[in-house]
Tab-separated table of C-alpha atoms in Angstrom:
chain	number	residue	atom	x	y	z
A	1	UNK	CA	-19.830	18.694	-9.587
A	2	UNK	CA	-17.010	17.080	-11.669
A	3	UNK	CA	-13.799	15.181	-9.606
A	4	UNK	CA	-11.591	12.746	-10.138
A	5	UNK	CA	-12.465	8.740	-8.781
A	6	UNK	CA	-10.555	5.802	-8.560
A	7	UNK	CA	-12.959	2.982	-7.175
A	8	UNK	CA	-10.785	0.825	-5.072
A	9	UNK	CA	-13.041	-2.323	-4.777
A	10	UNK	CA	-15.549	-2.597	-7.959
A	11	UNK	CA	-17.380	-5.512	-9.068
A	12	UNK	CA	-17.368	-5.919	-12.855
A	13	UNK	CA	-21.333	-6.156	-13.974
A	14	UNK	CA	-20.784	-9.182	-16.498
A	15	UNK	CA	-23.093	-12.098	-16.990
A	16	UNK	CA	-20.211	-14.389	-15.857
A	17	UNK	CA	-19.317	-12.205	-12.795
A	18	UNK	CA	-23.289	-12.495	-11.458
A	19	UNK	CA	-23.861	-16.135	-12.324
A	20	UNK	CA	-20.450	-17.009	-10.639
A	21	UNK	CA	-21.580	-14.573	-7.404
A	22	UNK	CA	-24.479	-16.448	-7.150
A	23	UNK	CA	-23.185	-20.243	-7.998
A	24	UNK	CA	-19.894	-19.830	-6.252
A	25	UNK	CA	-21.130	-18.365	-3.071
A	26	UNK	CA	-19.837	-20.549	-0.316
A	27	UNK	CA	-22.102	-22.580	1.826
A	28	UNK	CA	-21.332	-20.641	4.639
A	29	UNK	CA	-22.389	-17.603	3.121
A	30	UNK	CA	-26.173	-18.545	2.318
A	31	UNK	CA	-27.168	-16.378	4.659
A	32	UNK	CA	-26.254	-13.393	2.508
A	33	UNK	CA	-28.916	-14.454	-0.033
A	34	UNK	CA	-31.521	-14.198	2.697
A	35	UNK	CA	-30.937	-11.310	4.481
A	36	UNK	CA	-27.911	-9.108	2.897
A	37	UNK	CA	-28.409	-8.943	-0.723
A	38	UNK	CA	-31.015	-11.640	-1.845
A	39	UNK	CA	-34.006	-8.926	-0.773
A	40	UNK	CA	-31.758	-6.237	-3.428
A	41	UNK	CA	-31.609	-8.830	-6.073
A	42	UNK	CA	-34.248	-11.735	-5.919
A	43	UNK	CA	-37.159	-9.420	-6.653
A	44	UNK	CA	-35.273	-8.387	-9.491
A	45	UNK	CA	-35.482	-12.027	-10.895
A	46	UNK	CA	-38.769	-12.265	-9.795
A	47	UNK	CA	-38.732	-14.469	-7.121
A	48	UNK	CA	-38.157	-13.753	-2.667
A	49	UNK	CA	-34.709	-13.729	-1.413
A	50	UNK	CA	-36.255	-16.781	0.709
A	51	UNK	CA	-36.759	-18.715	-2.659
A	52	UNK	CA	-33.195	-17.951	-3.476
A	53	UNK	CA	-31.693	-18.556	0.060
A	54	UNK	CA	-33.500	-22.163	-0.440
A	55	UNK	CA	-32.064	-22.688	-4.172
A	56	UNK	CA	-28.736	-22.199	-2.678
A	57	UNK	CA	-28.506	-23.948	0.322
A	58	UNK	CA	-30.597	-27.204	-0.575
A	59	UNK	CA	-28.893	-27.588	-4.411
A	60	UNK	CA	-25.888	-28.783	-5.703
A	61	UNK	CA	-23.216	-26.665	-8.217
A	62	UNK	CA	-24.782	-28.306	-11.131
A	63	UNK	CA	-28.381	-27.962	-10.204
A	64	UNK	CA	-27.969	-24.496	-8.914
A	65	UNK	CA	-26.946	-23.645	-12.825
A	66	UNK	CA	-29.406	-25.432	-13.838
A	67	UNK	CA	-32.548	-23.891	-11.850
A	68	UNK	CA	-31.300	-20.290	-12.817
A	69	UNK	CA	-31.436	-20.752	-16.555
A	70	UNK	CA	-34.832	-20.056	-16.793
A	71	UNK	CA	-33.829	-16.576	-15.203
A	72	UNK	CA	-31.116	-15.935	-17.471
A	73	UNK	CA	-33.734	-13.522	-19.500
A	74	UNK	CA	-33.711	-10.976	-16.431
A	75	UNK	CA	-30.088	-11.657	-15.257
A	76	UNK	CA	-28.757	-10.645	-18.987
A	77	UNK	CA	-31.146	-7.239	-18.260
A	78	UNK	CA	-28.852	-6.901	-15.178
A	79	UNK	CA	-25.647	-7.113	-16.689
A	80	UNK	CA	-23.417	-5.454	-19.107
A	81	UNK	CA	-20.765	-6.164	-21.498
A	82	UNK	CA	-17.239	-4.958	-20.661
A	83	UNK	CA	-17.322	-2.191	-22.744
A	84	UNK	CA	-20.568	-1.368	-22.112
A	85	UNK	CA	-18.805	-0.800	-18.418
A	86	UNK	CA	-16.377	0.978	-19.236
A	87	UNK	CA	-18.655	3.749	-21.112
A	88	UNK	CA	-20.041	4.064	-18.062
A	89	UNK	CA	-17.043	4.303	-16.152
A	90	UNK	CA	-15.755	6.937	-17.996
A	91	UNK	CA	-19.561	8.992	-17.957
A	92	UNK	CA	-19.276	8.746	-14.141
A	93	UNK	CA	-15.766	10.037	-14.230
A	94	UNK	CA	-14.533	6.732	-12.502
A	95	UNK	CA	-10.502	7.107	-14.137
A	96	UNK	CA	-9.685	3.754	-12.535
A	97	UNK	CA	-11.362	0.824	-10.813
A	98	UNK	CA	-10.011	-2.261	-9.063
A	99	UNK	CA	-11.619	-5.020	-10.077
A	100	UNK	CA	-10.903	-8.158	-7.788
A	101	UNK	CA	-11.440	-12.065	-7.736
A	102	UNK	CA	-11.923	-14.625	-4.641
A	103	UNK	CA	-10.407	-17.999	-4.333
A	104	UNK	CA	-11.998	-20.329	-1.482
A	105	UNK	CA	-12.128	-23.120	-2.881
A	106	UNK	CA	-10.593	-25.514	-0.125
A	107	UNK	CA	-13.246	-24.044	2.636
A	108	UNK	CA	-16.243	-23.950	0.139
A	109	UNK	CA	-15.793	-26.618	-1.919
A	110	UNK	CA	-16.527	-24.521	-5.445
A	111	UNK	CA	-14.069	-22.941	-7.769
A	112	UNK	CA	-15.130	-20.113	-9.011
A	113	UNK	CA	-14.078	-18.008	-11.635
A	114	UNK	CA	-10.492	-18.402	-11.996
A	115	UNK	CA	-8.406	-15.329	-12.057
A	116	UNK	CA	-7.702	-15.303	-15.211
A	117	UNK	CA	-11.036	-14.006	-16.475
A	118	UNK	CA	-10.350	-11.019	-14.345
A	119	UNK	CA	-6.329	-11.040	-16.328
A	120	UNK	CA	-8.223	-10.950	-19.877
A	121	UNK	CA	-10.064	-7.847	-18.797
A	122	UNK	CA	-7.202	-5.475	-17.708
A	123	UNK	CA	-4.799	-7.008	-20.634
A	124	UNK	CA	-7.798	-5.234	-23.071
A	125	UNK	CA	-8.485	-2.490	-21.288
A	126	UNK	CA	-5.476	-1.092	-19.169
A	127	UNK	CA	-6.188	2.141	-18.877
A	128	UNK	CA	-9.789	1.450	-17.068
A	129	UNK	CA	-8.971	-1.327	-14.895
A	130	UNK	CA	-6.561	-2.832	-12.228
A	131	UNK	CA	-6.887	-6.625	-11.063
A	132	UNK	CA	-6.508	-8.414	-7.624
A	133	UNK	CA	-6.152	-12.202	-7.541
A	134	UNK	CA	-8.159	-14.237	-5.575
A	135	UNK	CA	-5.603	-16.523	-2.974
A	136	UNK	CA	-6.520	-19.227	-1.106
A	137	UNK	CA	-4.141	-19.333	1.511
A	138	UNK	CA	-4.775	-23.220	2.571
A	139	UNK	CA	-3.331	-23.932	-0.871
A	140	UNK	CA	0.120	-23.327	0.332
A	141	UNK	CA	2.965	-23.196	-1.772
A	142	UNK	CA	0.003	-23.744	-4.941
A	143	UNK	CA	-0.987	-20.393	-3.676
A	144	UNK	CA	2.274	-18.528	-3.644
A	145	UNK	CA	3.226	-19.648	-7.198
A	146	UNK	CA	-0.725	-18.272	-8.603
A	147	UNK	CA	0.541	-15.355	-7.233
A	148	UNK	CA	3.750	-15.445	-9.527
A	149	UNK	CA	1.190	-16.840	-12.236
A	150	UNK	CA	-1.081	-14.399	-11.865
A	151	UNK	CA	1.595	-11.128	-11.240
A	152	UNK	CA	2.423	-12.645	-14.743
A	153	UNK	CA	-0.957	-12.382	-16.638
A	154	UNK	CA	-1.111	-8.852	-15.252
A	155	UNK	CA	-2.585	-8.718	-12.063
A	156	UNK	CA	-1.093	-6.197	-9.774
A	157	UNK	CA	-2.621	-7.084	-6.401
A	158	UNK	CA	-4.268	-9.476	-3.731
A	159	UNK	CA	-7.567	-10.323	-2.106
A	160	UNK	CA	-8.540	-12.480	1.083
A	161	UNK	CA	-11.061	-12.798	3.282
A	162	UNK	CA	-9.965	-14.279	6.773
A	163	UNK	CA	-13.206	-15.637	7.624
A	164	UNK	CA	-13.456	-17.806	5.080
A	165	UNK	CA	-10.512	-19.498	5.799
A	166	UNK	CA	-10.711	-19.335	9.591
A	167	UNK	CA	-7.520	-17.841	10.352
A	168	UNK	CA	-6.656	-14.573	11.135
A	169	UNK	CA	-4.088	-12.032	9.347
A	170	UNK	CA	-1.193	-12.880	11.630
A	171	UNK	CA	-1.417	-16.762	11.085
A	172	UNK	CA	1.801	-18.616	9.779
A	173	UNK	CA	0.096	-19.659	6.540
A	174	UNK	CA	-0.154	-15.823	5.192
A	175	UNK	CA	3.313	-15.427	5.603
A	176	UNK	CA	4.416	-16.931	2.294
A	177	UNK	CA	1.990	-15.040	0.689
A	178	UNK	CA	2.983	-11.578	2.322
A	179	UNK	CA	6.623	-12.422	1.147
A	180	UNK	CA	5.538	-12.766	-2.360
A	181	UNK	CA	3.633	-9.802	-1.943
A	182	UNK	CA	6.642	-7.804	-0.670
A	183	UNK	CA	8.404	-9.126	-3.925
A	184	UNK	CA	6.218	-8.273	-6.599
A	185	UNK	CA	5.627	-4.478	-4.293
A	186	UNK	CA	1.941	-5.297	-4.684
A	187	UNK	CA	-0.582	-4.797	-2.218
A	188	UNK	CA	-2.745	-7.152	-0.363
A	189	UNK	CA	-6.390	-6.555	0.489
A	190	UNK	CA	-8.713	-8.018	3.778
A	191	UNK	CA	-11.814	-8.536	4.326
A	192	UNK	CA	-11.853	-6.758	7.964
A	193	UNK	CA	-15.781	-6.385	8.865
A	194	UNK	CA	-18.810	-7.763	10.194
A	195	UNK	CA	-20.182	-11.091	7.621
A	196	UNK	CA	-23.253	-12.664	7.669
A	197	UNK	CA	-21.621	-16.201	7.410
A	198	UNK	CA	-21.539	-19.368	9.545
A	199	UNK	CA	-17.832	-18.354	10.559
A	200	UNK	CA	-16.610	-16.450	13.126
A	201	UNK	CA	-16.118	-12.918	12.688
A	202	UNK	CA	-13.565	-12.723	15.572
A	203	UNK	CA	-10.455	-13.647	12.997
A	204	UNK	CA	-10.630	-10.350	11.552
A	205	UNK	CA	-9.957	-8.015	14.280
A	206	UNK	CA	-7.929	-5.281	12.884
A	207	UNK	CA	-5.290	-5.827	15.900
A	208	UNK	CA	-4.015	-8.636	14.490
A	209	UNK	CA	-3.202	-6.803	11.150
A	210	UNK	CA	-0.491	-4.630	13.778
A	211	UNK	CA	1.468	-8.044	14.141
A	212	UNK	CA	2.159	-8.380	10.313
A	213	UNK	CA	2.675	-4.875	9.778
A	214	UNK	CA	5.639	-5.444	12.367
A	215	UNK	CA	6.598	-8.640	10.557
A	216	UNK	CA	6.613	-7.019	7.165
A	217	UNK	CA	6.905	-3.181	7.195
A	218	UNK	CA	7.388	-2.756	2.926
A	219	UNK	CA	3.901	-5.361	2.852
A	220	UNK	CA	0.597	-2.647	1.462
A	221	UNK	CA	-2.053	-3.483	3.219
A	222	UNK	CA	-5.449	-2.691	2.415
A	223	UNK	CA	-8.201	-3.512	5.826
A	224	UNK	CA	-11.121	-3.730	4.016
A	225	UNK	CA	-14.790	-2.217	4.745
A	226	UNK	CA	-13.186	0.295	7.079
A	227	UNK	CA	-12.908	-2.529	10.269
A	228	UNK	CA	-16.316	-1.836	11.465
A	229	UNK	CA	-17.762	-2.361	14.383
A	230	UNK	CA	-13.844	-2.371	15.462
A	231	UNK	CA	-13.392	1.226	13.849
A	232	UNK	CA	-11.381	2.756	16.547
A	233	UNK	CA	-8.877	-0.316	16.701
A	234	UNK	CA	-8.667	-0.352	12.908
A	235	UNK	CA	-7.669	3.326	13.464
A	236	UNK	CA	-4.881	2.862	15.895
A	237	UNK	CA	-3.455	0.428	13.901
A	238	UNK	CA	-3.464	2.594	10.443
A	239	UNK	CA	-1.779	5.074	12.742
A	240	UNK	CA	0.841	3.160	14.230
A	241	UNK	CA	1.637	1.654	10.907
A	242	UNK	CA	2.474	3.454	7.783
A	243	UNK	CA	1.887	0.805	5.713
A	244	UNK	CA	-1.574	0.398	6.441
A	245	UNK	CA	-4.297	1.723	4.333
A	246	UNK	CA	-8.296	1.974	4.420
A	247	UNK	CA	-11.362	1.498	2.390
A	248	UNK	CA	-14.556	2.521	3.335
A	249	UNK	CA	-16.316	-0.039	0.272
A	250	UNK	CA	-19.655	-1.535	1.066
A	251	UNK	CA	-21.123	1.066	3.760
A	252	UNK	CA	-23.391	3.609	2.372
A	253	UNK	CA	-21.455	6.997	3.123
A	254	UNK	CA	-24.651	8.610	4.745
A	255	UNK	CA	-24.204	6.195	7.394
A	256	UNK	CA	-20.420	6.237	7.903
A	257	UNK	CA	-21.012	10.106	8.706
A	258	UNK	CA	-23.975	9.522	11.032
A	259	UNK	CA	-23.586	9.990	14.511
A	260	UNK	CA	-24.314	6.558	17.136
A	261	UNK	CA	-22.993	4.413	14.195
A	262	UNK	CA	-19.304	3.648	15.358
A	263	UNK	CA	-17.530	5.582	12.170
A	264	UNK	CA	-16.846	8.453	14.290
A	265	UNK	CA	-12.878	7.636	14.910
A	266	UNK	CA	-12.903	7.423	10.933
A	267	UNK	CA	-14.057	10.638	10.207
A	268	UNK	CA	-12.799	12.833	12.761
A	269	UNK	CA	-8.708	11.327	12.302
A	270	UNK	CA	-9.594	10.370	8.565
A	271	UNK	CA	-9.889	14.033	8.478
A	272	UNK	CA	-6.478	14.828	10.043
A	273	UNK	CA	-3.718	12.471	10.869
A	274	UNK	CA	-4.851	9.067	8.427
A	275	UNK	CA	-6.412	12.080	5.839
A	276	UNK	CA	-3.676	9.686	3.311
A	277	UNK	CA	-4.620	6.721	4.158
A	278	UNK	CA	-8.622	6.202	3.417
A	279	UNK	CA	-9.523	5.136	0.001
A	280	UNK	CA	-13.075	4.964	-1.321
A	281	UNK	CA	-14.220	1.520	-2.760
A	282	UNK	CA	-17.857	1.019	-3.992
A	283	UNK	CA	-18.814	-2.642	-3.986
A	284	UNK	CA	-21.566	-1.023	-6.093
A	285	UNK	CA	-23.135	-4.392	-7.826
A	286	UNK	CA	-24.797	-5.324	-4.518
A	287	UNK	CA	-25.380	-2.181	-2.961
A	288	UNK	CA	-28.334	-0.585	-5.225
A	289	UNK	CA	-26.738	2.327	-6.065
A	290	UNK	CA	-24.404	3.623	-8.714
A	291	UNK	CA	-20.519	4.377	-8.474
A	292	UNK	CA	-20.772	8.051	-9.045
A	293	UNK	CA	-23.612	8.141	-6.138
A	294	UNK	CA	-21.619	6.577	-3.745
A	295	UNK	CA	-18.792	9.027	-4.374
A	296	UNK	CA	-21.201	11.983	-4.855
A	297	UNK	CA	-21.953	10.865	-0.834
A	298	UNK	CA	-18.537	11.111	-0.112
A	299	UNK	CA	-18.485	14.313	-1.205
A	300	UNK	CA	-20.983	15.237	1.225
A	301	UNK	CA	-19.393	14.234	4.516
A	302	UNK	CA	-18.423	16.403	7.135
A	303	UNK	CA	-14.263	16.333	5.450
A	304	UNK	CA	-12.049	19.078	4.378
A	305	UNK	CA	-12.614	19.726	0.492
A	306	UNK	CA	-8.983	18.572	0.008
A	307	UNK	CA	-9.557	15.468	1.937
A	308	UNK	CA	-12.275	14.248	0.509
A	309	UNK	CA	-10.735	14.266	-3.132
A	310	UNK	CA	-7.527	12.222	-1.379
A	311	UNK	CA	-10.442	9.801	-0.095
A	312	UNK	CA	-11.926	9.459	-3.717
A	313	UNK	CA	-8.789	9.577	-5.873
A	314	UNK	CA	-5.396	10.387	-4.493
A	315	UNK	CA	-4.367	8.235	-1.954
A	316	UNK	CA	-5.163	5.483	-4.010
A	317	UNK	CA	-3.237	6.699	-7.395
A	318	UNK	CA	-0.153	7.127	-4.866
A	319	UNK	CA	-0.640	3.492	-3.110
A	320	UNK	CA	-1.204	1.921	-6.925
A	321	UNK	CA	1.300	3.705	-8.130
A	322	UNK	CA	-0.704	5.974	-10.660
A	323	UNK	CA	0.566	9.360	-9.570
């Protein structure tokens, strides 16, 4: 079966994008390397995601680097050029994919990537790819003008993650950066789910996300990993508020349409009133699966045919502004 995909939240597969997933993975977020997606990837390096959960919390930036070289043999097999991607892109029938940085360096102490690596890739290859800057909202005004920067360099969107930073969407600080946002007419996109971190998850509740959509009605907002396990407040909201959109990146479809999981208020008004809102993201590097898999399981949930291709490609080409 052959349909249209835009992949609203895709990692790129370089060798820079793993090593700097790995290396620049805050502190707080060790945990992930133990029990989230260390026992997907560790074994692939030959060693236990315990091994690699103790590499990262006990080791510094520099030795961290340092202790993976002699894995870089089986990291390279792991990764792919850029245009090795995109071939593949294009064989899955993925038109478009949002590719997206992080900035947390003030809670985490590493700086990661910087978004310009991210700039390069959709100034060569346009047609493929779409870019959201990583903000670090306790940068302040520094933060406000990278967006500027970084709207400059070509980057056409956003991306936070609340817990990170300890404060929640409606906090003072994010205002500056939703007024910049409004400016440019590019979206923002939230982390709004469970984490594995040492930080509360309680910052992300999608309620709070009703308070800036009040605030700043022409602000896109993308809640990120569909809200769960607040799915049905994550759905009031995106119904109250036209401005508020959802992606469903990071959850294996099977389970989003499984009954006793919590997705129900998803699929039963994602397949009526917020059918124009939903957009599928894949997260894919971490989730051992492929792009065109995920979608394929998309295409199997219990959704009106003409739903589910809004879910996979539409609503996102209108909310980017590709269609």
């Amino acid at each position: 079966m052959t349909y249209r995909i835009i992949d609203s939240l895709c990692y790129v597969p370089t060798e820079e994008v793993f090593i700097d997933l790995l290396v620049s993975l805050p502190p707080q977020m060790s945990r992930y390397l133990k029990d989230v997606f260390g026992p997907r990837v560790a074994p692939l390096l030959g060693i236990s995601a315990e091994e690699l959960y103790n590499m990262k919390s006990t080791l510094t930036v520099e030795e961290l680097k340092a202790a993976i070289k002699p894995f870089m043999p089986k990291i390279r097999k792991l990764t792919m050029s850029i245009e090795e991607f995109v071939d593949q892109l294009n064989k899955m029938g993925v038109e478009k994919a949002v590719i997206f940085n992080l900035d947390e360096e003030t809670p985490s102490g590493i700086a990661g990537l910087p978004n310009d690596y991210y700039a390069d890739i959709v100034k060569n290859y346009p047609e493929k790819f779409i870019g959201f800057a990583g903000i670090d909202p306790l940068k302040k005004m520094k933060a406000v003008r990278e967006i500027n920067r970084c709207y400059d360099l070509g980057l056409r969107g956003v991306a936070v993650r609340p817990f990170m930073f300890g404060i929640p969407p409606h906090d003072a600080k994010m205002y500056p950066i939703y007024s910049k946002c409004v400016e440019l007419d590019i979206p923002i996109w939230f982390h709004l789910s469970i984490n594995y971190s040492a930080n509360s998850m309680e910052v992300e509740r999608p309620i709070y996300l009703d308070v800036v959509a009040q605030d700043f009605p022409e602000l896109k907002v993308i809640a990120g990993h569909g809200g769960w396990p607040w799915v049905d407040e994550l759905v009031a909201v995106a119904w109250k508020n036209p401005n508020i959109y959802i992606d469903i990146a990071s959850y294996l479809p099977k389970y989003i349409g499984m009954k006793g999981t919590g997705w129900e208020p998803l699929i039963h008004y994602g397949n009526s009133i917020l059918q124009d809102k939903i957009l599928f993201g894949s997260t894919w590097l971490f989730m051992g699966t492929t792009i065109k898999k995920l979608a394929d399981a998309v295409m199997a949930l219990p959704l009106k045919e003409e739903v589910k291709k809004k879910w996979l490609y539409h609503n996102a080409a209108k909310l980017l502004g590709i269609e």
